[in-house]
């Protein structure tokens, strides 16, 4: 998985990673991937929930180069 955009939200507290995801979804084209890298433990639940509510595809979780959790979203609309 190579996202077109990767958001560095490592130091942002909840709910900022989700806010940044919403702000930057338009930075990628339909069908492209956007990744949110966050240490916020709630992001593991918040990103998939946000995708369900917004009609986007939650691709899954992997890790960034430094081992931080990375949550990948595919823009569908």
PDB file of N, CA, C and O in Angstrom:
ATOM      1  N   UNK A   1       0.840  -1.189   0.000  1.00  0.00           N
ATOM      2  CA  UNK A   1       0.000   0.000   0.000  1.00  0.00           C
ATOM      3  C   UNK A   1       0.876   1.241   0.000  1.00  0.00           C
ATOM      4  O   UNK A   1       1.619   1.464   0.932  1.00  0.00           O
ATOM      5  N   UNK A   2       0.774   2.021  -1.036  1.00  0.00           N
ATOM      6  CA  UNK A   2       1.492   3.289  -1.079  1.00  0.00           C
ATOM      7  C   UNK A   2       0.477   4.414  -1.191  1.00  0.00           C
ATOM      8  O   UNK A   2      -0.099   4.630  -2.260  1.00  0.00           O
ATOM      9  N   UNK A   3       0.225   5.116  -0.077  1.00  0.00           N
ATOM     10  CA  UNK A   3      -0.754   6.198  -0.125  1.00  0.00           C
ATOM     11  C   UNK A   3      -0.239   7.399  -0.914  1.00  0.00           C
ATOM     12  O   UNK A   3       0.958   7.678  -0.930  1.00  0.00           O
ATOM     13  N   UNK A   4      -1.171   8.086  -1.564  1.00  0.00           N
ATOM     14  CA  UNK A   4      -0.825   9.307  -2.283  1.00  0.00           C
ATOM     15  C   UNK A   4      -0.451  10.409  -1.308  1.00  0.00           C
ATOM     16  O   UNK A   4       0.402  11.244  -1.592  1.00  0.00           O
ATOM     17  N   UNK A   5      -1.111  10.407  -0.124  1.00  0.00           N
ATOM     18  CA  UNK A   5      -0.846  11.395   0.919  1.00  0.00           C
ATOM     19  C   UNK A   5      -0.762  10.667   2.249  1.00  0.00           C
ATOM     20  O   UNK A   5      -1.570   9.776   2.530  1.00  0.00           O
ATOM     21  N   UNK A   6       0.216  11.056   3.057  1.00  0.00           N
ATOM     22  CA  UNK A   6       0.339  10.520   4.409  1.00  0.00           C
ATOM     23  C   UNK A   6       0.327  11.687   5.377  1.00  0.00           C
ATOM     24  O   UNK A   6       1.172  12.580   5.287  1.00  0.00           O
ATOM     25  N   UNK A   7      -0.642  11.688   6.301  1.00  0.00           N
ATOM     26  CA  UNK A   7      -0.771  12.757   7.281  1.00  0.00           C
ATOM     27  C   UNK A   7      -0.028  12.375   8.552  1.00  0.00           C
ATOM     28  O   UNK A   7      -0.254  11.305   9.119  1.00  0.00           O
ATOM     29  N   UNK A   8       0.855  13.254   9.004  1.00  0.00           N
ATOM     30  CA  UNK A   8       1.599  13.028  10.239  1.00  0.00           C
ATOM     31  C   UNK A   8       0.804  13.619  11.401  1.00  0.00           C
ATOM     32  O   UNK A   8       0.842  14.816  11.654  1.00  0.00           O
ATOM     33  N   UNK A   9       0.070  12.758  12.085  1.00  0.00           N
ATOM     34  CA  UNK A   9      -0.744  13.171  13.230  1.00  0.00           C
ATOM     35  C   UNK A   9      -0.225  12.534  14.515  1.00  0.00           C
ATOM     36  O   UNK A   9      -0.963  12.391  15.489  1.00  0.00           O
ATOM     37  N   UNK A  10       1.046  12.177  14.527  1.00  0.00           N
ATOM     38  CA  UNK A  10       1.635  11.450  15.645  1.00  0.00           C
ATOM     39  C   UNK A  10       1.429  12.161  16.989  1.00  0.00           C
ATOM     40  O   UNK A  10       1.178  11.519  17.990  1.00  0.00           O
ATOM     41  N   UNK A  11       1.579  13.449  17.013  1.00  0.00           N
ATOM     42  CA  UNK A  11       1.528  14.197  18.277  1.00  0.00           C
ATOM     43  C   UNK A  11       0.174  14.837  18.535  1.00  0.00           C
ATOM     44  O   UNK A  11       0.027  15.575  19.513  1.00  0.00           O
ATOM     45  N   UNK A  12      -0.819  14.576  17.695  1.00  0.00           N
ATOM     46  CA  UNK A  12      -2.122  15.223  17.851  1.00  0.00           C
ATOM     47  C   UNK A  12      -3.036  14.392  18.750  1.00  0.00           C
ATOM     48  O   UNK A  12      -3.170  13.191  18.553  1.00  0.00           O
ATOM     49  N   UNK A  13      -3.699  15.049  19.724  1.00  0.00           N
ATOM     50  CA  UNK A  13      -4.627  14.329  20.587  1.00  0.00           C
ATOM     51  C   UNK A  13      -5.967  14.119  19.891  1.00  0.00           C
ATOM     52  O   UNK A  13      -6.295  14.799  18.915  1.00  0.00           O
ATOM     53  N   UNK A  14      -6.737  13.200  20.411  1.00  0.00           N
ATOM     54  CA  UNK A  14      -8.087  12.957  19.922  1.00  0.00           C
ATOM     55  C   UNK A  14      -8.911  14.240  20.095  1.00  0.00           C
ATOM     56  O   UNK A  14      -8.781  14.893  21.116  1.00  0.00           O
ATOM     57  N   UNK A  15      -9.676  14.639  19.146  1.00  0.00           N
ATOM     58  CA  UNK A  15     -10.085  14.026  17.888  1.00  0.00           C
ATOM     59  C   UNK A  15      -9.335  14.579  16.680  1.00  0.00           C
ATOM     60  O   UNK A  15      -9.799  14.444  15.547  1.00  0.00           O
ATOM     61  N   UNK A  16      -8.200  15.226  16.889  1.00  0.00           N
ATOM     62  CA  UNK A  16      -7.504  15.903  15.799  1.00  0.00           C
ATOM     63  C   UNK A  16      -7.134  15.017  14.622  1.00  0.00           C
ATOM     64  O   UNK A  16      -7.231  15.468  13.473  1.00  0.00           O
ATOM     65  N   UNK A  17      -6.693  13.751  14.802  1.00  0.00           N
ATOM     66  CA  UNK A  17      -6.391  12.934  13.615  1.00  0.00           C
ATOM     67  C   UNK A  17      -7.587  12.799  12.673  1.00  0.00           C
ATOM     68  O   UNK A  17      -7.435  12.866  11.450  1.00  0.00           O
ATOM     69  N   UNK A  18      -8.799  12.658  13.227  1.00  0.00           N
ATOM     70  CA  UNK A  18      -9.997  12.538  12.397  1.00  0.00           C
ATOM     71  C   UNK A  18     -10.323  13.867  11.721  1.00  0.00           C
ATOM     72  O   UNK A  18     -10.735  13.898  10.555  1.00  0.00           O
ATOM     73  N   UNK A  19     -10.120  14.944  12.444  1.00  0.00           N
ATOM     74  CA  UNK A  19     -10.347  16.271  11.856  1.00  0.00           C
ATOM     75  C   UNK A  19      -9.408  16.472  10.673  1.00  0.00           C
ATOM     76  O   UNK A  19      -9.818  16.940   9.607  1.00  0.00           O
ATOM     77  N   UNK A  20      -8.156  16.097  10.825  1.00  0.00           N
ATOM     78  CA  UNK A  20      -7.185  16.238   9.736  1.00  0.00           C
ATOM     79  C   UNK A  20      -7.536  15.325   8.568  1.00  0.00           C
ATOM     80  O   UNK A  20      -7.392  15.717   7.411  1.00  0.00           O
ATOM     81  N   UNK A  21      -8.007  14.126   8.855  1.00  0.00           N
ATOM     82  CA  UNK A  21      -8.450  13.221   7.793  1.00  0.00           C
ATOM     83  C   UNK A  21      -9.553  13.876   6.970  1.00  0.00           C
ATOM     84  O   UNK A  21      -9.494  13.896   5.741  1.00  0.00           O
ATOM     85  N   UNK A  22     -10.543  14.439   7.640  1.00  0.00           N
ATOM     86  CA  UNK A  22     -11.632  15.104   6.942  1.00  0.00           C
ATOM     87  C   UNK A  22     -11.166  16.307   6.136  1.00  0.00           C
ATOM     88  O   UNK A  22     -11.629  16.528   5.012  1.00  0.00           O
ATOM     89  N   UNK A  23     -10.244  17.064   6.686  1.00  0.00           N
ATOM     90  CA  UNK A  23      -9.724  18.254   5.993  1.00  0.00           C
ATOM     91  C   UNK A  23      -8.939  17.901   4.739  1.00  0.00           C
ATOM     92  O   UNK A  23      -8.927  18.659   3.780  1.00  0.00           O
ATOM     93  N   UNK A  24      -8.261  16.765   4.755  1.00  0.00           N
ATOM     94  CA  UNK A  24      -7.330  16.438   3.671  1.00  0.00           C
ATOM     95  C   UNK A  24      -7.823  15.364   2.707  1.00  0.00           C
ATOM     96  O   UNK A  24      -7.107  15.033   1.761  1.00  0.00           O
ATOM     97  N   UNK A  25      -9.014  14.836   2.914  1.00  0.00           N
ATOM     98  CA  UNK A  25      -9.513  13.805   1.992  1.00  0.00           C
ATOM     99  C   UNK A  25      -9.532  14.332   0.554  1.00  0.00           C
ATOM    100  O   UNK A  25      -9.191  13.607  -0.376  1.00  0.00           O
ATOM    101  N   UNK A  26      -9.885  15.586   0.378  1.00  0.00           N
ATOM    102  CA  UNK A  26      -9.925  16.181  -0.951  1.00  0.00           C
ATOM    103  C   UNK A  26      -8.563  16.356  -1.602  1.00  0.00           C
ATOM    104  O   UNK A  26      -8.477  16.695  -2.785  1.00  0.00           O
ATOM    105  N   UNK A  27      -7.488  16.116  -0.846  1.00  0.00           N
ATOM    106  CA  UNK A  27      -6.135  16.220  -1.398  1.00  0.00           C
ATOM    107  C   UNK A  27      -5.764  15.025  -2.266  1.00  0.00           C
ATOM    108  O   UNK A  27      -4.738  15.046  -2.943  1.00  0.00           O
ATOM    109  N   UNK A  28      -6.582  13.964  -2.218  1.00  0.00           N
ATOM    110  CA  UNK A  28      -6.325  12.782  -3.043  1.00  0.00           C
ATOM    111  C   UNK A  28      -7.494  12.589  -3.997  1.00  0.00           C
ATOM    112  O   UNK A  28      -8.619  12.993  -3.715  1.00  0.00           O
ATOM    113  N   UNK A  29      -7.217  11.973  -5.107  1.00  0.00           N
ATOM    114  CA  UNK A  29      -8.262  11.708  -6.087  1.00  0.00           C
ATOM    115  C   UNK A  29      -9.102  10.504  -5.691  1.00  0.00           C
ATOM    116  O   UNK A  29      -8.698   9.686  -4.858  1.00  0.00           O
ATOM    117  N   UNK A  30     -10.266  10.399  -6.294  1.00  0.00           N
ATOM    118  CA  UNK A  30     -11.135   9.246  -6.070  1.00  0.00           C
ATOM    119  C   UNK A  30     -10.363   7.984  -6.463  1.00  0.00           C
ATOM    120  O   UNK A  30      -9.730   7.931  -7.517  1.00  0.00           O
ATOM    121  N   UNK A  31     -10.383   7.005  -5.575  1.00  0.00           N
ATOM    122  CA  UNK A  31      -9.658   5.753  -5.789  1.00  0.00           C
ATOM    123  C   UNK A  31      -8.273   5.740  -5.175  1.00  0.00           C
ATOM    124  O   UNK A  31      -7.677   4.672  -5.039  1.00  0.00           O
ATOM    125  N   UNK A  32      -7.759   6.898  -4.804  1.00  0.00           N
ATOM    126  CA  UNK A  32      -6.422   6.955  -4.209  1.00  0.00           C
ATOM    127  C   UNK A  32      -6.478   6.735  -2.702  1.00  0.00           C
ATOM    128  O   UNK A  32      -7.527   6.853  -2.069  1.00  0.00           O
ATOM    129  N   UNK A  33      -5.308   6.439  -2.148  1.00  0.00           N
ATOM    130  CA  UNK A  33      -5.187   6.181  -0.725  1.00  0.00           C
ATOM    131  C   UNK A  33      -4.653   7.387   0.021  1.00  0.00           C
ATOM    132  O   UNK A  33      -3.789   8.112  -0.481  1.00  0.00           O
ATOM    133  N   UNK A  34      -5.152   7.554   1.240  1.00  0.00           N
ATOM    134  CA  UNK A  34      -4.668   8.566   2.172  1.00  0.00           C
ATOM    135  C   UNK A  34      -4.391   7.838   3.480  1.00  0.00           C
ATOM    136  O   UNK A  34      -5.193   7.000   3.901  1.00  0.00           O
ATOM    137  N   UNK A  35      -3.263   8.108   4.106  1.00  0.00           N
ATOM    138  CA  UNK A  35      -2.904   7.449   5.360  1.00  0.00           C
ATOM    139  C   UNK A  35      -2.827   8.471   6.482  1.00  0.00           C
ATOM    140  O   UNK A  35      -2.363   9.594   6.285  1.00  0.00           O
ATOM    141  N   UNK A  36      -3.274   8.059   7.659  1.00  0.00           N
ATOM    142  CA  UNK A  36      -3.191   8.865   8.872  1.00  0.00           C
ATOM    143  C   UNK A  36      -2.263   8.133   9.827  1.00  0.00           C
ATOM    144  O   UNK A  36      -2.552   7.003  10.232  1.00  0.00           O
ATOM    145  N   UNK A  37      -1.139   8.763  10.164  1.00  0.00           N
ATOM    146  CA  UNK A  37      -0.198   8.179  11.124  1.00  0.00           C
ATOM    147  C   UNK A  37      -0.470   8.849  12.461  1.00  0.00           C
ATOM    148  O   UNK A  37      -0.367  10.071  12.581  1.00  0.00           O
ATOM    149  N   UNK A  38      -0.865   8.055  13.459  1.00  0.00           N
ATOM    150  CA  UNK A  38      -1.274   8.630  14.738  1.00  0.00           C
ATOM    151  C   UNK A  38      -0.979   7.682  15.891  1.00  0.00           C
ATOM    152  O   UNK A  38      -1.220   6.483  15.791  1.00  0.00           O
ATOM    153  N   UNK A  39      -0.495   8.277  16.984  1.00  0.00           N
ATOM    154  CA  UNK A  39      -0.306   7.520  18.221  1.00  0.00           C
ATOM    155  C   UNK A  39      -1.571   7.538  19.078  1.00  0.00           C
ATOM    156  O   UNK A  39      -1.654   6.796  20.051  1.00  0.00           O
ATOM    157  N   UNK A  40      -2.536   8.366  18.729  1.00  0.00           N
ATOM    158  CA  UNK A  40      -3.793   8.457  19.459  1.00  0.00           C
ATOM    159  C   UNK A  40      -4.465   7.083  19.470  1.00  0.00           C
ATOM    160  O   UNK A  40      -4.818   6.560  18.415  1.00  0.00           O
ATOM    161  N   UNK A  41      -4.656   6.462  20.645  1.00  0.00           N
ATOM    162  CA  UNK A  41      -5.236   5.120  20.670  1.00  0.00           C
ATOM    163  C   UNK A  41      -6.658   5.074  20.118  1.00  0.00           C
ATOM    164  O   UNK A  41      -7.090   4.038  19.604  1.00  0.00           O
ATOM    165  N   UNK A  42      -7.389   6.158  20.193  1.00  0.00           N
ATOM    166  CA  UNK A  42      -8.764   6.175  19.683  1.00  0.00           C
ATOM    167  C   UNK A  42      -8.806   6.121  18.157  1.00  0.00           C
ATOM    168  O   UNK A  42      -9.821   5.718  17.590  1.00  0.00           O
ATOM    169  N   UNK A  43      -7.728   6.499  17.491  1.00  0.00           N
ATOM    170  CA  UNK A  43      -7.711   6.503  16.022  1.00  0.00           C
ATOM    171  C   UNK A  43      -7.993   5.117  15.459  1.00  0.00           C
ATOM    172  O   UNK A  43      -8.594   4.979  14.402  1.00  0.00           O
ATOM    173  N   UNK A  44      -7.599   4.078  16.177  1.00  0.00           N
ATOM    174  CA  UNK A  44      -7.815   2.692  15.729  1.00  0.00           C
ATOM    175  C   UNK A  44      -9.308   2.414  15.533  1.00  0.00           C
ATOM    176  O   UNK A  44      -9.695   1.626  14.682  1.00  0.00           O
ATOM    177  N   UNK A  45     -10.155   3.060  16.310  1.00  0.00           N
ATOM    178  CA  UNK A  45     -11.605   2.896  16.202  1.00  0.00           C
ATOM    179  C   UNK A  45     -12.248   4.034  15.411  1.00  0.00           C
ATOM    180  O   UNK A  45     -13.222   3.824  14.697  1.00  0.00           O
ATOM    181  N   UNK A  46     -11.682   5.232  15.574  1.00  0.00           N
ATOM    182  CA  UNK A  46     -12.276   6.421  14.968  1.00  0.00           C
ATOM    183  C   UNK A  46     -12.169   6.429  13.441  1.00  0.00           C
ATOM    184  O   UNK A  46     -13.107   6.845  12.763  1.00  0.00           O
ATOM    185  N   UNK A  47     -11.030   6.012  12.901  1.00  0.00           N
ATOM    186  CA  UNK A  47     -10.854   6.066  11.449  1.00  0.00           C
ATOM    187  C   UNK A  47     -11.845   5.133  10.733  1.00  0.00           C
ATOM    188  O   UNK A  47     -12.539   5.575   9.811  1.00  0.00           O
ATOM    189  N   UNK A  48     -11.982   3.862  11.148  1.00  0.00           N
ATOM    190  CA  UNK A  48     -12.985   3.023  10.480  1.00  0.00           C
ATOM    191  C   UNK A  48     -14.411   3.558  10.647  1.00  0.00           C
ATOM    192  O   UNK A  48     -15.210   3.506   9.707  1.00  0.00           O
ATOM    193  N   UNK A  49     -14.724   4.102  11.828  1.00  0.00           N
ATOM    194  CA  UNK A  49     -16.061   4.653  12.060  1.00  0.00           C
ATOM    195  C   UNK A  49     -16.305   5.865  11.163  1.00  0.00           C
ATOM    196  O   UNK A  49     -17.383   6.022  10.584  1.00  0.00           O
ATOM    197  N   UNK A  50     -15.304   6.713  11.026  1.00  0.00           N
ATOM    198  CA  UNK A  50     -15.415   7.900  10.165  1.00  0.00           C
ATOM    199  C   UNK A  50     -15.658   7.442   8.722  1.00  0.00           C
ATOM    200  O   UNK A  50     -16.496   8.014   8.026  1.00  0.00           O
ATOM    201  N   UNK A  51     -14.954   6.421   8.282  1.00  0.00           N
ATOM    202  CA  UNK A  51     -15.132   5.909   6.915  1.00  0.00           C
ATOM    203  C   UNK A  51     -16.558   5.404   6.696  1.00  0.00           C
ATOM    204  O   UNK A  51     -17.158   5.698   5.651  1.00  0.00           O
ATOM    205  N   UNK A  52     -17.092   4.681   7.653  1.00  0.00           N
ATOM    206  CA  UNK A  52     -18.466   4.183   7.523  1.00  0.00           C
ATOM    207  C   UNK A  52     -19.449   5.349   7.432  1.00  0.00           C
ATOM    208  O   UNK A  52     -20.364   5.337   6.608  1.00  0.00           O
ATOM    209  N   UNK A  53     -19.269   6.355   8.271  1.00  0.00           N
ATOM    210  CA  UNK A  53     -20.190   7.497   8.293  1.00  0.00           C
ATOM    211  C   UNK A  53     -20.074   8.363   7.041  1.00  0.00           C
ATOM    212  O   UNK A  53     -21.051   8.968   6.619  1.00  0.00           O
ATOM    213  N   UNK A  54     -18.881   8.412   6.449  1.00  0.00           N
ATOM    214  CA  UNK A  54     -18.632   9.297   5.304  1.00  0.00           C
ATOM    215  C   UNK A  54     -18.635   8.571   3.962  1.00  0.00           C
ATOM    216  O   UNK A  54     -18.383   9.182   2.928  1.00  0.00           O
ATOM    217  N   UNK A  55     -18.882   7.269   3.968  1.00  0.00           N
ATOM    218  CA  UNK A  55     -18.955   6.529   2.718  1.00  0.00           C
ATOM    219  C   UNK A  55     -17.611   6.335   2.035  1.00  0.00           C
ATOM    220  O   UNK A  55     -17.541   6.264   0.806  1.00  0.00           O
ATOM    221  N   UNK A  56     -16.554   6.225   2.829  1.00  0.00           N
ATOM    222  CA  UNK A  56     -15.215   5.976   2.293  1.00  0.00           C
ATOM    223  C   UNK A  56     -14.789   4.569   2.700  1.00  0.00           C
ATOM    224  O   UNK A  56     -15.389   3.949   3.583  1.00  0.00           O
ATOM    225  N   UNK A  57     -13.766   4.044   2.067  1.00  0.00           N
ATOM    226  CA  UNK A  57     -13.314   2.678   2.353  1.00  0.00           C
ATOM    227  C   UNK A  57     -12.151   2.688   3.337  1.00  0.00           C
ATOM    228  O   UNK A  57     -11.111   3.300   3.069  1.00  0.00           O
ATOM    229  N   UNK A  58     -12.332   1.993   4.437  1.00  0.00           N
ATOM    230  CA  UNK A  58     -11.222   1.781   5.370  1.00  0.00           C
ATOM    231  C   UNK A  58     -10.435   0.591   4.858  1.00  0.00           C
ATOM    232  O   UNK A  58     -10.934  -0.538   4.814  1.00  0.00           O
ATOM    233  N   UNK A  59      -9.206   0.830   4.426  1.00  0.00           N
ATOM    234  CA  UNK A  59      -8.375  -0.221   3.841  1.00  0.00           C
ATOM    235  C   UNK A  59      -7.740  -1.073   4.926  1.00  0.00           C
ATOM    236  O   UNK A  59      -7.629  -2.287   4.789  1.00  0.00           O
ATOM    237  N   UNK A  60      -7.311  -0.443   6.018  1.00  0.00           N
ATOM    238  CA  UNK A  60      -6.720  -1.201   7.108  1.00  0.00           C
ATOM    239  C   UNK A  60      -5.622  -0.444   7.809  1.00  0.00           C
ATOM    240  O   UNK A  60      -5.356   0.727   7.532  1.00  0.00           O
ATOM    241  N   UNK A  61      -4.998  -1.147   8.723  1.00  0.00           N
ATOM    242  CA  UNK A  61      -3.923  -0.587   9.540  1.00  0.00           C
ATOM    243  C   UNK A  61      -2.617  -1.284   9.200  1.00  0.00           C
ATOM    244  O   UNK A  61      -2.574  -2.496   9.027  1.00  0.00           O
ATOM    245  N   UNK A  62      -1.555  -0.485   9.099  1.00  0.00           N
ATOM    246  CA  UNK A  62      -0.215  -1.032   9.012  1.00  0.00           C
ATOM    247  C   UNK A  62       0.676  -0.134   9.847  1.00  0.00           C
ATOM    248  O   UNK A  62       0.188   0.524  10.760  1.00  0.00           O
ATOM    249  N   UNK A  63       1.960  -0.098   9.560  1.00  0.00           N
ATOM    250  CA  UNK A  63       2.857   0.753  10.340  1.00  0.00           C
ATOM    251  C   UNK A  63       3.668   1.655   9.424  1.00  0.00           C
ATOM    252  O   UNK A  63       4.034   1.274   8.309  1.00  0.00           O
ATOM    253  N   UNK A  64       3.939   2.847   9.935  1.00  0.00           N
ATOM    254  CA  UNK A  64       4.803   3.791   9.235  1.00  0.00           C
ATOM    255  C   UNK A  64       6.245   3.301   9.374  1.00  0.00           C
ATOM    256  O   UNK A  64       6.533   2.352  10.113  1.00  0.00           O
ATOM    257  N   UNK A  65       7.155   3.974   8.685  1.00  0.00           N
ATOM    258  CA  UNK A  65       8.561   3.577   8.710  1.00  0.00           C
ATOM    259  C   UNK A  65       9.146   3.532  10.115  1.00  0.00           C
ATOM    260  O   UNK A  65      10.026   2.733  10.399  1.00  0.00           O
ATOM    261  N   UNK A  66       8.642   4.409  11.012  1.00  0.00           N
ATOM    262  CA  UNK A  66       9.160   4.453  12.377  1.00  0.00           C
ATOM    263  C   UNK A  66       8.403   3.534  13.331  1.00  0.00           C
ATOM    264  O   UNK A  66       8.636   3.550  14.526  1.00  0.00           O
ATOM    265  N   UNK A  67       7.471   2.738  12.807  1.00  0.00           N
ATOM    266  CA  UNK A  67       6.721   1.810  13.630  1.00  0.00           C
ATOM    267  C   UNK A  67       5.425   2.366  14.190  1.00  0.00           C
ATOM    268  O   UNK A  67       4.689   1.649  14.867  1.00  0.00           O
ATOM    269  N   UNK A  68       5.125   3.624  13.919  1.00  0.00           N
ATOM    270  CA  UNK A  68       3.879   4.228  14.400  1.00  0.00           C
ATOM    271  C   UNK A  68       2.692   3.635  13.652  1.00  0.00           C
ATOM    272  O   UNK A  68       2.803   3.291  12.475  1.00  0.00           O
ATOM    273  N   UNK A  69       1.549   3.518  14.315  1.00  0.00           N
ATOM    274  CA  UNK A  69       0.362   3.012  13.640  1.00  0.00           C
ATOM    275  C   UNK A  69      -0.060   3.920  12.476  1.00  0.00           C
ATOM    276  O   UNK A  69      -0.031   5.146  12.597  1.00  0.00           O
ATOM    277  N   UNK A  70      -0.423   3.289  11.375  1.00  0.00           N
ATOM    278  CA  UNK A  70      -0.856   4.038  10.176  1.00  0.00           C
ATOM    279  C   UNK A  70      -2.176   3.442   9.705  1.00  0.00           C
ATOM    280  O   UNK A  70      -2.288   2.241   9.495  1.00  0.00           O
ATOM    281  N   UNK A  71      -3.163   4.312   9.532  1.00  0.00           N
ATOM    282  CA  UNK A  71      -4.511   3.912   9.162  1.00  0.00           C
ATOM    283  C   UNK A  71      -4.783   4.402   7.747  1.00  0.00           C
ATOM    284  O   UNK A  71      -4.646   5.581   7.465  1.00  0.00           O
ATOM    285  N   UNK A  72      -5.141   3.480   6.865  1.00  0.00           N
ATOM    286  CA  UNK A  72      -5.220   3.777   5.429  1.00  0.00           C
ATOM    287  C   UNK A  72      -6.681   3.804   4.973  1.00  0.00           C
ATOM    288  O   UNK A  72      -7.457   2.898   5.265  1.00  0.00           O
ATOM    289  N   UNK A  73      -7.008   4.864   4.222  1.00  0.00           N
ATOM    290  CA  UNK A  73      -8.349   5.110   3.718  1.00  0.00           C
ATOM    291  C   UNK A  73      -8.291   5.265   2.209  1.00  0.00           C
ATOM    292  O   UNK A  73      -7.381   5.910   1.691  1.00  0.00           O
ATOM    293  N   UNK A  74      -9.262   4.672   1.493  1.00  0.00           N
ATOM    294  CA  UNK A  74      -9.392   4.884   0.058  1.00  0.00           C
ATOM    295  C   UNK A  74     -10.562   5.843  -0.166  1.00  0.00           C
ATOM    296  O   UNK A  74     -11.677   5.586   0.318  1.00  0.00           O
ATOM    297  N   UNK A  75     -10.300   6.906  -0.905  1.00  0.00           N
ATOM    298  CA  UNK A  75     -11.362   7.853  -1.224  1.00  0.00           C
ATOM    299  C   UNK A  75     -12.282   7.236  -2.274  1.00  0.00           C
ATOM    300  O   UNK A  75     -11.830   6.841  -3.351  1.00  0.00           O
ATOM    301  N   UNK A  76     -13.576   7.170  -1.974  1.00  0.00           N
ATOM    302  CA  UNK A  76     -14.544   6.594  -2.901  1.00  0.00           C
ATOM    303  C   UNK A  76     -15.390   7.661  -3.574  1.00  0.00           C
ATOM    304  O   UNK A  76     -15.996   7.400  -4.612  1.00  0.00           O
ATOM    305  N   UNK A  77     -15.474   8.830  -2.995  1.00  0.00           N
ATOM    306  CA  UNK A  77     -16.293   9.895  -3.588  1.00  0.00           C
ATOM    307  C   UNK A  77     -15.728  11.262  -3.236  1.00  0.00           C
ATOM    308  O   UNK A  77     -14.894  11.397  -2.392  1.00  0.00           O
TER     309      UNK A  77
END
